[in-house]
């Protein structure tokens, strides 16, 4: 199971169907436009994360590290680099800009896979 699949399962619940991240050939700045399975109900990502224990102490809305900590996924550099590669970025180096991109891209991918994500998390 990839890092994105772990994130998706933690937010969407155990019933969520595991879907693969887009192939590495997806352009880095391409919007998440994968077709959504209409039989799977939309999950309110913000409500799901806000209801988790510790959400009030972590800045999950802008920090990929805090998002991963909140859902009990190892937020180490190695795991963030693996997640970036799953989401189409081969040159991840862990800079602040890389982490901002990774958070935004993760939210885009959650939206493409059945999550209802507030617009401010996607731009």
PDB file of C-alpha atoms in Angstrom:
ATOM      1  CA  UNK A   1       0.000   0.000   0.000  1.00  0.00           C
ATOM      2  CA  UNK A   2       1.414   3.367  -1.030  1.00  0.00           C
ATOM      3  CA  UNK A   3       1.593   6.455   1.153  1.00  0.00           C
ATOM      4  CA  UNK A   4      -1.337   8.120  -0.634  1.00  0.00           C
ATOM      5  CA  UNK A   5      -3.455   4.996  -0.133  1.00  0.00           C
ATOM      6  CA  UNK A   6      -2.693   5.147   3.600  1.00  0.00           C
ATOM      7  CA  UNK A   7      -3.704   8.815   3.710  1.00  0.00           C
ATOM      8  CA  UNK A   8      -6.885   8.146   1.775  1.00  0.00           C
ATOM      9  CA  UNK A   9      -7.844   5.185   3.962  1.00  0.00           C
ATOM     10  CA  UNK A  10      -7.237   7.166   7.144  1.00  0.00           C
ATOM     11  CA  UNK A  11      -9.466  10.023   5.977  1.00  0.00           C
ATOM     12  CA  UNK A  12     -12.137   8.148   4.024  1.00  0.00           C
ATOM     13  CA  UNK A  13     -12.378   5.168   6.354  1.00  0.00           C
ATOM     14  CA  UNK A  14     -11.667   1.490   5.897  1.00  0.00           C
ATOM     15  CA  UNK A  15     -14.422   1.053   3.296  1.00  0.00           C
ATOM     16  CA  UNK A  16     -12.678   3.346   0.831  1.00  0.00           C
ATOM     17  CA  UNK A  17     -11.597   1.582  -2.315  1.00  0.00           C
ATOM     18  CA  UNK A  18      -7.851   1.838  -2.790  1.00  0.00           C
ATOM     19  CA  UNK A  19      -7.132   3.669  -6.015  1.00  0.00           C
ATOM     20  CA  UNK A  20      -3.690   4.150  -7.414  1.00  0.00           C
ATOM     21  CA  UNK A  21      -2.112   7.576  -7.661  1.00  0.00           C
ATOM     22  CA  UNK A  22      -1.706   8.926 -11.191  1.00  0.00           C
ATOM     23  CA  UNK A  23       1.273   7.623 -13.147  1.00  0.00           C
ATOM     24  CA  UNK A  24       4.566   9.422 -12.682  1.00  0.00           C
ATOM     25  CA  UNK A  25       4.220  10.812 -16.209  1.00  0.00           C
ATOM     26  CA  UNK A  26       1.477  13.165 -14.996  1.00  0.00           C
ATOM     27  CA  UNK A  27       2.793  16.737 -15.255  1.00  0.00           C
ATOM     28  CA  UNK A  28       3.747  18.186 -11.876  1.00  0.00           C
ATOM     29  CA  UNK A  29       1.337  21.131 -12.136  1.00  0.00           C
ATOM     30  CA  UNK A  30      -1.521  19.220 -13.759  1.00  0.00           C
ATOM     31  CA  UNK A  31      -4.817  19.482 -11.890  1.00  0.00           C
ATOM     32  CA  UNK A  32      -6.306  16.332 -10.437  1.00  0.00           C
ATOM     33  CA  UNK A  33      -8.936  15.430 -13.013  1.00  0.00           C
ATOM     34  CA  UNK A  34      -9.315  11.687 -12.608  1.00  0.00           C
ATOM     35  CA  UNK A  35     -12.888  10.498 -13.106  1.00  0.00           C
ATOM     36  CA  UNK A  36     -14.669   9.791  -9.849  1.00  0.00           C
ATOM     37  CA  UNK A  37     -16.656   6.627  -9.130  1.00  0.00           C
ATOM     38  CA  UNK A  38     -20.151   8.070  -8.642  1.00  0.00           C
ATOM     39  CA  UNK A  39     -21.242   5.067  -6.539  1.00  0.00           C
ATOM     40  CA  UNK A  40     -18.839   6.029  -3.733  1.00  0.00           C
ATOM     41  CA  UNK A  41     -20.310   8.793  -1.532  1.00  0.00           C
ATOM     42  CA  UNK A  42     -18.380  12.043  -1.182  1.00  0.00           C
ATOM     43  CA  UNK A  43     -16.367  12.336   2.019  1.00  0.00           C
ATOM     44  CA  UNK A  44     -16.050  15.763   3.645  1.00  0.00           C
ATOM     45  CA  UNK A  45     -12.286  15.829   4.128  1.00  0.00           C
ATOM     46  CA  UNK A  46     -12.266  18.920   6.347  1.00  0.00           C
ATOM     47  CA  UNK A  47     -14.921  17.529   8.727  1.00  0.00           C
ATOM     48  CA  UNK A  48     -13.242  14.136   8.804  1.00  0.00           C
ATOM     49  CA  UNK A  49      -9.874  15.633   9.747  1.00  0.00           C
ATOM     50  CA  UNK A  50     -11.342  18.149  12.211  1.00  0.00           C
ATOM     51  CA  UNK A  51     -13.075  15.329  14.091  1.00  0.00           C
ATOM     52  CA  UNK A  52      -9.837  13.414  14.686  1.00  0.00           C
ATOM     53  CA  UNK A  53      -8.165  13.586  18.098  1.00  0.00           C
ATOM     54  CA  UNK A  54      -5.408  16.202  18.084  1.00  0.00           C
ATOM     55  CA  UNK A  55      -6.737  18.160  15.102  1.00  0.00           C
ATOM     56  CA  UNK A  56      -6.953  21.299  17.214  1.00  0.00           C
ATOM     57  CA  UNK A  57      -3.222  21.097  18.014  1.00  0.00           C
ATOM     58  CA  UNK A  58      -1.940  20.488  14.479  1.00  0.00           C
ATOM     59  CA  UNK A  59      -1.856  22.768  11.453  1.00  0.00           C
ATOM     60  CA  UNK A  60      -3.075  20.085   9.031  1.00  0.00           C
ATOM     61  CA  UNK A  61      -4.751  22.690   6.778  1.00  0.00           C
ATOM     62  CA  UNK A  62      -1.400  23.931   5.435  1.00  0.00           C
ATOM     63  CA  UNK A  63       1.249  21.492   6.658  1.00  0.00           C
ATOM     64  CA  UNK A  64       1.773  18.107   5.017  1.00  0.00           C
ATOM     65  CA  UNK A  65       3.808  17.028   8.062  1.00  0.00           C
ATOM     66  CA  UNK A  66       0.955  17.887  10.459  1.00  0.00           C
ATOM     67  CA  UNK A  67      -1.592  16.259   8.133  1.00  0.00           C
ATOM     68  CA  UNK A  68       0.406  13.036   8.146  1.00  0.00           C
ATOM     69  CA  UNK A  69       0.914  13.201  11.930  1.00  0.00           C
ATOM     70  CA  UNK A  70      -2.830  13.704  12.481  1.00  0.00           C
ATOM     71  CA  UNK A  71      -3.715  10.531  10.602  1.00  0.00           C
ATOM     72  CA  UNK A  72      -0.828   8.523  12.079  1.00  0.00           C
ATOM     73  CA  UNK A  73       1.172   8.208   8.864  1.00  0.00           C
ATOM     74  CA  UNK A  74       4.951   8.514   9.265  1.00  0.00           C
ATOM     75  CA  UNK A  75       5.825  12.074   8.198  1.00  0.00           C
ATOM     76  CA  UNK A  76       9.536  11.415   7.712  1.00  0.00           C
ATOM     77  CA  UNK A  77      11.402  12.905   4.779  1.00  0.00           C
ATOM     78  CA  UNK A  78      11.594   9.457   3.155  1.00  0.00           C
ATOM     79  CA  UNK A  79       7.809   9.021   3.300  1.00  0.00           C
ATOM     80  CA  UNK A  80       7.137  12.541   2.043  1.00  0.00           C
ATOM     81  CA  UNK A  81       9.541  11.928  -0.834  1.00  0.00           C
ATOM     82  CA  UNK A  82       7.774   8.655  -1.648  1.00  0.00           C
ATOM     83  CA  UNK A  83       4.394  10.429  -1.563  1.00  0.00           C
ATOM     84  CA  UNK A  84       5.706  13.149  -3.878  1.00  0.00           C
ATOM     85  CA  UNK A  85       6.892  10.484  -6.307  1.00  0.00           C
ATOM     86  CA  UNK A  86       3.501   8.748  -6.174  1.00  0.00           C
ATOM     87  CA  UNK A  87       1.901  12.093  -7.035  1.00  0.00           C
ATOM     88  CA  UNK A  88       4.215  12.762  -9.971  1.00  0.00           C
ATOM     89  CA  UNK A  89       7.148  14.738  -8.602  1.00  0.00           C
ATOM     90  CA  UNK A  90      10.565  13.164  -8.901  1.00  0.00           C
ATOM     91  CA  UNK A  91      12.612  16.158  -7.696  1.00  0.00           C
ATOM     92  CA  UNK A  92      11.195  16.462  -4.149  1.00  0.00           C
ATOM     93  CA  UNK A  93      13.866  17.753  -1.764  1.00  0.00           C
ATOM     94  CA  UNK A  94      11.849  18.596   1.352  1.00  0.00           C
ATOM     95  CA  UNK A  95      11.988  22.385   1.077  1.00  0.00           C
ATOM     96  CA  UNK A  96       9.119  24.533   2.339  1.00  0.00           C
ATOM     97  CA  UNK A  97       8.015  25.061  -1.265  1.00  0.00           C
ATOM     98  CA  UNK A  98       8.089  21.304  -1.894  1.00  0.00           C
ATOM     99  CA  UNK A  99       5.988  20.688   1.207  1.00  0.00           C
ATOM    100  CA  UNK A 100       3.439  23.324   0.184  1.00  0.00           C
ATOM    101  CA  UNK A 101       3.212  21.685  -3.239  1.00  0.00           C
ATOM    102  CA  UNK A 102       2.880  18.246  -1.646  1.00  0.00           C
ATOM    103  CA  UNK A 103       0.059  19.348   0.671  1.00  0.00           C
ATOM    104  CA  UNK A 104      -1.830  21.000  -2.197  1.00  0.00           C
ATOM    105  CA  UNK A 105      -1.296  18.026  -4.513  1.00  0.00           C
ATOM    106  CA  UNK A 106      -2.453  15.596  -1.797  1.00  0.00           C
ATOM    107  CA  UNK A 107      -5.645  17.619  -1.345  1.00  0.00           C
ATOM    108  CA  UNK A 108      -6.185  17.666  -5.117  1.00  0.00           C
ATOM    109  CA  UNK A 109      -5.793  13.906  -5.242  1.00  0.00           C
ATOM    110  CA  UNK A 110      -8.209  13.429  -2.325  1.00  0.00           C
ATOM    111  CA  UNK A 111     -10.723  15.559  -4.242  1.00  0.00           C
ATOM    112  CA  UNK A 112     -10.210  13.484  -7.379  1.00  0.00           C
ATOM    113  CA  UNK A 113     -10.847  10.307  -5.383  1.00  0.00           C
ATOM    114  CA  UNK A 114     -14.159  11.234  -3.784  1.00  0.00           C
ATOM    115  CA  UNK A 115     -13.248  13.819  -1.187  1.00  0.00           C
ATOM    116  CA  UNK A 116     -15.059  17.100  -0.790  1.00  0.00           C
ATOM    117  CA  UNK A 117     -12.164  19.496  -0.213  1.00  0.00           C
ATOM    118  CA  UNK A 118     -12.591  23.247   0.394  1.00  0.00           C
ATOM    119  CA  UNK A 119     -11.399  25.313  -2.591  1.00  0.00           C
ATOM    120  CA  UNK A 120      -8.734  27.108  -0.560  1.00  0.00           C
ATOM    121  CA  UNK A 121      -6.937  23.770  -0.138  1.00  0.00           C
ATOM    122  CA  UNK A 122      -6.784  23.244  -3.895  1.00  0.00           C
ATOM    123  CA  UNK A 123      -5.348  26.457  -5.367  1.00  0.00           C
TER     124      UNK A 123
END
